[in-house]
Tab-separated table of C-alpha atoms and ligand atoms in Angstrom:
chain	number	residue	atom	x	y	z
A	47	MET	CA	35.284	-19.999	17.488
A	48	ASN	CA	34.892	-23.607	16.411
A	49	THR	CA	33.863	-26.209	18.904
A	50	ILE	CA	36.712	-28.708	18.753
A	51	GLN	CA	35.798	-32.352	19.271
A	52	ALA	CA	38.827	-34.525	20.075
A	53	PRO	CA	41.238	-32.194	18.236
A	54	ILE	CA	44.166	-34.542	18.870
A	55	LEU	CA	43.881	-38.272	18.185
A	56	GLY	CA	47.130	-39.352	19.867
A	57	LEU	CA	50.754	-39.505	18.744
A	58	HIS	CA	51.579	-39.170	15.029
A	59	HIS	CA	55.341	-39.736	14.762
A	60	MET	CA	58.585	-39.298	16.631
A	61	THR	CA	61.675	-37.774	15.041
A	62	ALA	CA	65.209	-38.242	16.363
A	63	ILE	CA	68.800	-37.476	15.376
A	64	VAL	CA	71.083	-40.395	14.545
A	65	ALA	CA	74.679	-40.701	13.387
A	66	ASP	CA	74.529	-43.224	10.544
A	67	ALA	CA	71.656	-43.778	8.105
A	68	GLN	CA	72.570	-47.362	7.158
A	69	ARG	CA	72.949	-48.398	10.783
A	70	SER	CA	69.460	-47.068	11.512
A	71	VAL	CA	67.976	-48.835	8.471
A	72	ASP	CA	69.574	-52.100	9.604
A	73	PHE	CA	68.188	-51.691	13.113
A	74	TYR	CA	64.650	-50.459	12.449
A	75	VAL	CA	63.995	-52.695	9.435
A	76	GLY	CA	66.304	-55.636	10.117
A	77	ALA	CA	65.906	-55.969	13.894
A	78	LEU	CA	62.587	-54.257	14.740
A	79	GLY	CA	60.900	-55.419	11.519
A	80	LEU	CA	59.431	-52.033	10.623
A	81	ARG	CA	58.986	-51.042	7.001
A	82	SER	CA	60.814	-48.138	5.414
A	83	VAL	CA	57.785	-46.141	4.278
A	84	LYS	CA	59.607	-43.138	2.864
A	85	LEU	CA	63.128	-42.275	1.838
A	86	THR	CA	63.383	-38.539	1.488
A	87	VAL	CA	65.457	-35.580	2.653
A	88	ASN	CA	65.064	-33.184	5.548
A	89	PHE	CA	62.790	-30.616	3.865
A	90	ASP	CA	64.653	-27.870	5.769
A	91	ASP	CA	68.111	-29.248	4.808
A	92	PRO	CA	68.153	-31.434	1.664
A	93	THR	CA	71.772	-32.533	2.238
A	94	ALA	CA	70.496	-34.917	4.952
A	95	TYR	CA	68.162	-37.876	4.655
A	96	HIS	CA	64.832	-38.056	6.402
A	97	LEU	CA	64.146	-41.750	7.083
A	98	TYR	CA	60.628	-42.958	7.945
A	99	PHE	CA	59.865	-46.383	9.408
A	100	GLY	CA	56.410	-47.672	10.353
A	101	ASP	CA	53.796	-50.318	9.670
A	102	ALA	CA	53.007	-51.424	6.091
A	103	ILE	CA	51.872	-47.917	5.056
A	104	GLY	CA	53.253	-45.764	7.871
A	105	SER	CA	49.822	-45.323	9.456
A	106	PRO	CA	49.642	-42.269	11.722
A	107	GLY	CA	50.921	-43.277	15.140
A	108	THR	CA	53.374	-45.880	13.813
A	109	ALA	CA	56.102	-43.743	12.255
A	110	LEU	CA	59.552	-43.404	13.802
A	111	THR	CA	61.589	-40.960	11.729
A	112	PHE	CA	65.237	-39.958	11.696
A	113	PHE	CA	67.607	-37.246	10.572
A	114	PRO	CA	71.055	-38.835	10.159
A	115	TYR	CA	73.935	-36.422	10.737
A	116	ALA	CA	77.431	-37.869	10.952
A	117	ASP	CA	78.764	-34.831	12.828
A	118	GLY	CA	77.586	-33.975	16.287
A	119	ARG	CA	77.775	-35.032	19.884
A	120	GLN	CA	75.922	-37.690	21.812
A	121	ALA	CA	72.588	-36.575	23.257
A	122	ARG	CA	72.022	-36.541	26.983
A	123	VAL	CA	68.475	-36.841	28.300
A	124	GLY	CA	67.353	-33.909	30.419
A	125	SER	CA	64.425	-31.625	31.018
A	126	GLY	CA	62.770	-30.295	27.887
A	127	GLN	CA	63.194	-33.616	26.115
A	128	VAL	CA	61.351	-36.789	25.237
A	129	ALA	CA	63.193	-39.299	27.427
A	130	VAL	CA	61.532	-42.583	26.431
A	131	THR	CA	59.354	-43.679	23.528
A	132	ARG	CA	57.172	-46.694	24.310
A	133	LEU	CA	56.077	-48.965	21.506
A	134	ALA	CA	53.027	-51.224	21.631
A	135	VAL	CA	53.371	-54.942	20.913
A	136	PRO	CA	50.672	-57.656	21.017
A	137	THR	CA	49.945	-59.518	24.251
A	138	ASP	CA	52.268	-62.423	25.061
A	139	SER	CA	55.050	-61.144	22.822
A	140	LEU	CA	57.562	-59.635	25.278
A	141	GLU	CA	59.452	-62.949	25.492
A	142	PHE	CA	59.674	-63.114	21.705
A	143	TRP	CA	61.112	-59.615	21.684
A	144	ARG	CA	63.533	-60.322	24.489
A	145	GLU	CA	65.033	-63.198	22.497
A	146	ARG	CA	64.994	-61.310	19.216
A	147	LEU	CA	66.694	-58.199	20.616
A	148	VAL	CA	69.306	-60.171	22.546
A	149	ALA	CA	70.045	-62.199	19.387
A	150	SER	CA	70.549	-58.869	17.586
A	151	GLY	CA	73.112	-57.822	20.199
A	152	VAL	CA	70.773	-55.396	21.982
A	153	ARG	CA	70.813	-55.166	25.787
A	154	VAL	CA	67.351	-55.352	27.336
A	155	ALA	CA	66.005	-54.609	30.812
A	156	ASP	CA	62.726	-55.492	32.497
A	157	ALA	CA	60.508	-52.888	34.124
A	158	PRO	CA	60.964	-52.713	37.910
A	159	ALA	CA	58.762	-55.094	39.903
A	160	GLY	CA	55.357	-53.643	40.710
A	161	THR	CA	55.123	-51.583	37.539
A	162	ASP	CA	53.457	-52.569	34.260
A	163	PRO	CA	55.516	-55.187	32.391
A	164	SER	CA	57.721	-53.704	29.720
A	165	LEU	CA	61.045	-54.336	28.058
A	166	ALA	CA	63.474	-51.431	27.867
A	167	PHE	CA	66.189	-51.169	25.230
A	168	GLN	CA	68.158	-48.584	23.288
A	169	ASP	CA	68.737	-48.199	19.568
A	170	PRO	CA	72.342	-48.105	18.242
A	171	ASP	CA	72.492	-44.345	18.947
A	172	GLY	CA	71.343	-44.730	22.554
A	173	LEU	CA	67.752	-43.642	21.917
A	174	ARG	CA	65.607	-45.028	24.732
A	175	TYR	CA	62.623	-47.272	24.065
A	176	ALA	CA	60.348	-49.644	25.928
A	177	LEU	CA	58.011	-52.297	24.539
A	178	VAL	CA	54.608	-52.575	26.215
A	179	GLU	CA	52.004	-55.277	25.577
A	180	VAL	CA	48.587	-53.982	24.549
A	181	GLU	CA	45.386	-55.836	23.827
A	182	GLY	CA	43.121	-55.445	20.828
A	183	ARG	CA	44.987	-52.802	18.860
A	184	THR	CA	44.408	-53.156	15.135
A	185	THR	CA	47.454	-53.592	13.032
A	186	ASN	CA	48.630	-53.230	9.480
A	187	PRO	CA	51.821	-55.306	9.455
A	188	TRP	CA	54.287	-55.282	6.596
A	189	PRO	CA	53.944	-58.651	4.801
A	190	ALA	CA	57.702	-58.847	4.059
A	191	SER	CA	58.789	-58.051	7.618
A	192	PRO	CA	61.363	-60.371	9.232
A	193	VAL	CA	59.098	-60.226	12.328
A	194	PRO	CA	55.960	-62.413	12.187
A	195	ALA	CA	52.745	-60.376	11.896
A	196	GLU	CA	51.392	-61.654	15.232
A	197	ARG	CA	54.445	-60.183	17.028
A	198	ALA	CA	54.795	-56.972	15.006
A	199	ILE	CA	55.291	-53.609	16.662
A	200	LEU	CA	51.873	-51.931	16.531
A	201	GLY	CA	52.969	-48.305	16.778
A	202	MET	CA	53.655	-45.819	19.533
A	203	HIS	CA	52.129	-46.530	22.933
A	204	SER	CA	53.231	-43.393	24.801
A	205	VAL	CA	56.113	-41.044	25.388
A	206	GLU	CA	57.782	-39.857	28.566
A	207	ILE	CA	58.612	-36.168	28.693
A	208	TRP	CA	60.959	-34.645	31.245
A	209	SER	CA	59.929	-31.119	32.117
A	210	ARG	CA	61.124	-28.406	34.464
A	211	ARG	CA	57.586	-27.008	34.338
A	212	PRO	CA	55.397	-30.114	34.433
A	213	GLU	CA	52.176	-28.226	35.231
A	214	ALA	CA	52.677	-25.955	32.225
A	215	THR	CA	53.519	-28.906	29.952
A	216	GLY	CA	50.441	-30.751	31.208
A	217	GLY	CA	48.393	-27.594	30.746
A	218	VAL	CA	49.129	-27.576	27.015
A	219	LEU	CA	48.137	-31.230	26.753
A	220	GLU	CA	44.861	-30.599	28.603
A	221	SER	CA	43.723	-27.182	27.467
A	222	ILE	CA	44.885	-27.226	23.832
A	223	PHE	CA	45.117	-30.913	22.889
A	224	GLY	CA	42.181	-32.208	24.937
A	225	TYR	CA	44.190	-34.786	26.887
A	226	GLN	CA	42.945	-35.788	30.346
A	227	LYS	CA	45.018	-36.295	33.466
A	228	VAL	CA	44.488	-39.972	34.302
A	229	GLN	CA	47.168	-40.845	36.855
A	230	VAL	CA	49.532	-39.111	39.276
A	231	ASP	CA	52.381	-41.114	40.774
A	232	GLY	CA	54.962	-39.001	42.617
A	233	ASP	CA	56.751	-36.798	40.084
A	234	ARG	CA	55.024	-38.555	37.180
A	235	THR	CA	51.655	-37.518	35.724
A	236	ARG	CA	49.986	-39.451	32.916
A	237	TYR	CA	47.787	-37.765	30.344
A	238	ALA	CA	45.624	-39.758	27.947
A	239	VAL	CA	43.680	-38.888	24.835
A	240	ARG	CA	39.999	-38.480	25.558
A	241	ASP	CA	38.739	-41.297	23.352
A	242	GLY	CA	41.654	-43.528	24.286
A	243	CYS	CA	42.890	-44.367	20.782
A	244	GLY	CA	46.532	-44.505	21.801
A	245	GLY	CA	49.322	-42.111	22.541
A	246	SER	CA	49.364	-41.153	26.175
A	247	VAL	CA	52.030	-38.824	27.552
A	248	ASP	CA	53.819	-39.136	30.884
A	249	VAL	CA	55.157	-35.821	32.151
A	250	VAL	CA	57.953	-36.230	34.682
A	251	GLN	CA	59.293	-33.385	36.826
A	252	SER	CA	62.996	-33.035	36.098
A	253	ASP	CA	65.656	-30.369	36.412
A	254	ALA	CA	68.309	-32.564	34.796
A	255	VAL	CA	70.405	-30.682	32.275
A	256	GLY	CA	70.503	-32.446	28.925
A	257	ASN	CA	71.445	-31.743	25.358
A	258	GLY	CA	70.298	-32.786	21.920
A	259	GLY	CA	72.395	-34.828	19.528
A	260	HIS	CA	72.837	-38.417	18.397
A	261	GLY	CA	70.232	-40.555	20.104
A	262	GLY	CA	68.139	-37.545	21.096
A	263	VAL	CA	64.514	-36.930	20.131
A	264	HIS	CA	64.200	-33.843	17.932
A	265	HIS	CA	60.418	-33.508	18.244
A	266	ILE	CA	57.250	-35.427	18.930
A	267	ALA	CA	54.253	-35.078	16.627
A	268	PHE	CA	50.581	-35.393	17.530
A	269	ARG	CA	47.769	-36.490	15.204
A	270	THR	CA	45.011	-34.184	14.122
A	271	PRO	CA	42.287	-35.415	11.750
A	272	ASP	CA	42.252	-32.641	9.133
A	273	ALA	CA	43.466	-29.212	8.046
A	274	ALA	CA	40.534	-27.312	9.578
A	275	THR	CA	41.118	-28.810	13.026
A	276	GLN	CA	44.836	-28.144	12.648
A	277	LEU	CA	44.169	-24.480	11.922
A	278	ALA	CA	41.913	-24.174	14.972
A	279	LEU	CA	44.676	-25.743	17.086
A	280	HIS	CA	47.239	-23.390	15.564
A	281	ASP	CA	45.117	-20.407	16.612
A	282	LYS	CA	44.606	-21.802	20.083
A	283	VAL	CA	48.372	-22.242	20.602
A	284	HIS	CA	48.878	-18.655	19.447
A	285	GLU	CA	46.104	-17.385	21.773
A	286	GLN	CA	47.928	-18.987	24.703
A	287	GLY	CA	50.922	-16.788	23.975
A	288	LEU	CA	53.171	-19.494	22.554
A	289	HIS	CA	55.167	-18.924	19.381
A	290	VAL	CA	53.773	-21.214	16.668
A	291	SER	CA	55.007	-21.810	13.114
A	292	PRO	CA	52.776	-21.331	10.098
A	293	VAL	CA	51.305	-24.466	8.515
A	294	MET	CA	54.149	-26.265	6.704
A	295	GLU	CA	53.585	-28.538	3.683
A	296	ARG	CA	55.365	-31.837	4.383
A	297	ASN	CA	53.784	-33.610	1.343
A	298	TYR	CA	52.768	-36.675	3.388
A	299	PHE	CA	51.062	-34.523	6.040
A	300	ARG	CA	50.861	-30.882	7.021
A	301	SER	CA	52.569	-29.637	10.147
A	302	VAL	CA	52.702	-26.807	12.626
A	303	TYR	CA	55.377	-26.623	15.288
A	304	PHE	CA	55.690	-24.958	18.662
A	305	ARG	CA	57.850	-25.367	21.740
A	306	GLU	CA	55.793	-26.237	24.811
A	307	PRO	CA	56.626	-24.331	28.018
A	308	GLY	CA	58.781	-27.205	29.314
A	309	GLY	CA	60.996	-26.993	26.209
A	310	VAL	CA	59.929	-29.966	24.070
A	311	LEU	CA	59.302	-29.235	20.387
A	312	PHE	CA	55.719	-30.302	19.617
A	313	GLU	CA	54.375	-30.823	16.114
A	314	ILE	CA	50.699	-31.070	15.152
A	315	ALA	CA	50.464	-33.199	11.986
A	316	THR	CA	47.452	-34.096	9.855
A	317	ASP	CA	46.570	-37.765	9.361
A	318	GLY	CA	46.601	-37.373	5.585
A	319	PRO	CA	47.422	-37.585	2.799
A	320	GLY	CA	49.949	-40.249	3.858
A	321	PHE	CA	52.942	-42.024	2.330
A	322	LEU	CA	51.176	-43.606	-0.662
A	323	ILE	CA	50.734	-40.206	-2.301
A	324	ASP	CA	53.885	-40.408	-4.471
A	325	GLU	CA	54.732	-44.125	-4.861
A	326	PRO	CA	52.939	-47.494	-4.936
A	327	PHE	CA	52.459	-49.748	-1.916
A	328	GLU	CA	54.641	-52.522	-3.364
A	329	SER	CA	57.799	-50.422	-3.631
A	330	LEU	CA	57.249	-47.999	-0.774
A	331	GLY	CA	60.185	-46.374	0.975
A	332	VAL	CA	63.149	-47.503	-1.117
A	333	ASP	CA	63.617	-44.865	-3.835
A	334	LEU	CA	64.642	-41.328	-2.918
A	335	LYS	CA	61.629	-39.023	-3.062
A	336	LEU	CA	62.245	-35.293	-3.204
A	337	PRO	CA	59.754	-32.491	-2.674
A	338	GLU	CA	59.113	-30.443	-5.799
A	339	GLN	CA	61.342	-27.563	-4.709
A	340	TYR	CA	64.447	-29.817	-4.680
A	341	GLU	CA	63.714	-31.988	-7.736
A	342	SER	CA	65.856	-29.794	-10.026
A	343	GLN	CA	68.850	-30.400	-7.690
A	344	ARG	CA	68.363	-34.176	-7.558
A	345	ALA	CA	71.762	-35.108	-9.037
A	346	TRP	CA	73.634	-32.859	-6.594
A	347	ILE	CA	71.564	-34.038	-3.622
A	348	GLU	CA	72.034	-37.728	-4.505
A	349	SER	CA	75.797	-37.202	-4.815
A	350	ARG	CA	75.878	-35.916	-1.220
A	351	LEU	CA	73.906	-38.795	0.323
A	352	PRO	CA	75.266	-42.283	1.080
A	353	LYS	CA	73.639	-45.143	-0.852
A	354	LEU	CA	71.449	-47.274	1.390
A	355	ARG	CA	70.605	-50.981	1.345
A	356	PHE	CA	67.267	-52.133	2.719
A	357	PRO	CA	67.193	-55.562	4.405
A	358	GLY	CA	64.766	-57.927	2.692
A	359	VAL	CA	64.424	-55.740	-0.382
A	360	THR	CA	66.196	-57.054	-3.462
A	361	ALA	CA	67.617	-54.412	-5.735
B	66	ZN	ZN1	57.849	-34.290	12.406
């Protein structure tokens, strides 16, 4: 048995379902100023896009990713789901973001008095976010972003999970991922990564009945440094009696998936090789990239997908 040192480094990416690919591109690139770092298809269903937005290179911990499906119902947040994704922004930038979001037609709300300052908003599909100021986080902003580098979104700060079995959800975070319980406040328990490099998880007791769909988080992925650590984690999940997928090749990282006891789909994703593996930095995220197994069907796949325009990128 390997001794695992900090097997999980924090959050890797978040993946949600949306209704309209172009609307999401316009929002995440045009309004939030993130870069499209990969345009590809859902590897499990090549008739749908998989959109990736992040910092200049989609560094682990910055990527927000989306499966657009026109058909489907609106999601409702309930237990077994990621309810809120919090994004880190530099200190003294919440006012900038308030003005920018309002100017983009987005409704914003302040955190209740007495809690840490944050700015809550929803994306066009109703996906819930909050911006939180953090100090001293290094950044890799996209030079062509419509948002100035000193205000740029720095990546994920934390997620809030609603769970019917909060102790069991927290148990996975502690005993498998190496998170530590750092705060208990009523029904809410905060878990943080041991070395504090970002990506805490709030687990909230909830029996609310929800459903997936447009504006719902499909899964949340956690960072692991390399394939060997990932394999050790895979075995540990299995040993705890949870059903875990084999290691899946996602080209830009490798993934294993399992559903935690509270019902949220967790992914463990490697930091590498990253989004620069199949296209250059300068033109990242604009041309459709297909995994090898679908390349022979490119013409058919392209005919099924709507053409997308990327704000700030001239054709
Ligand atoms: Zn994923």
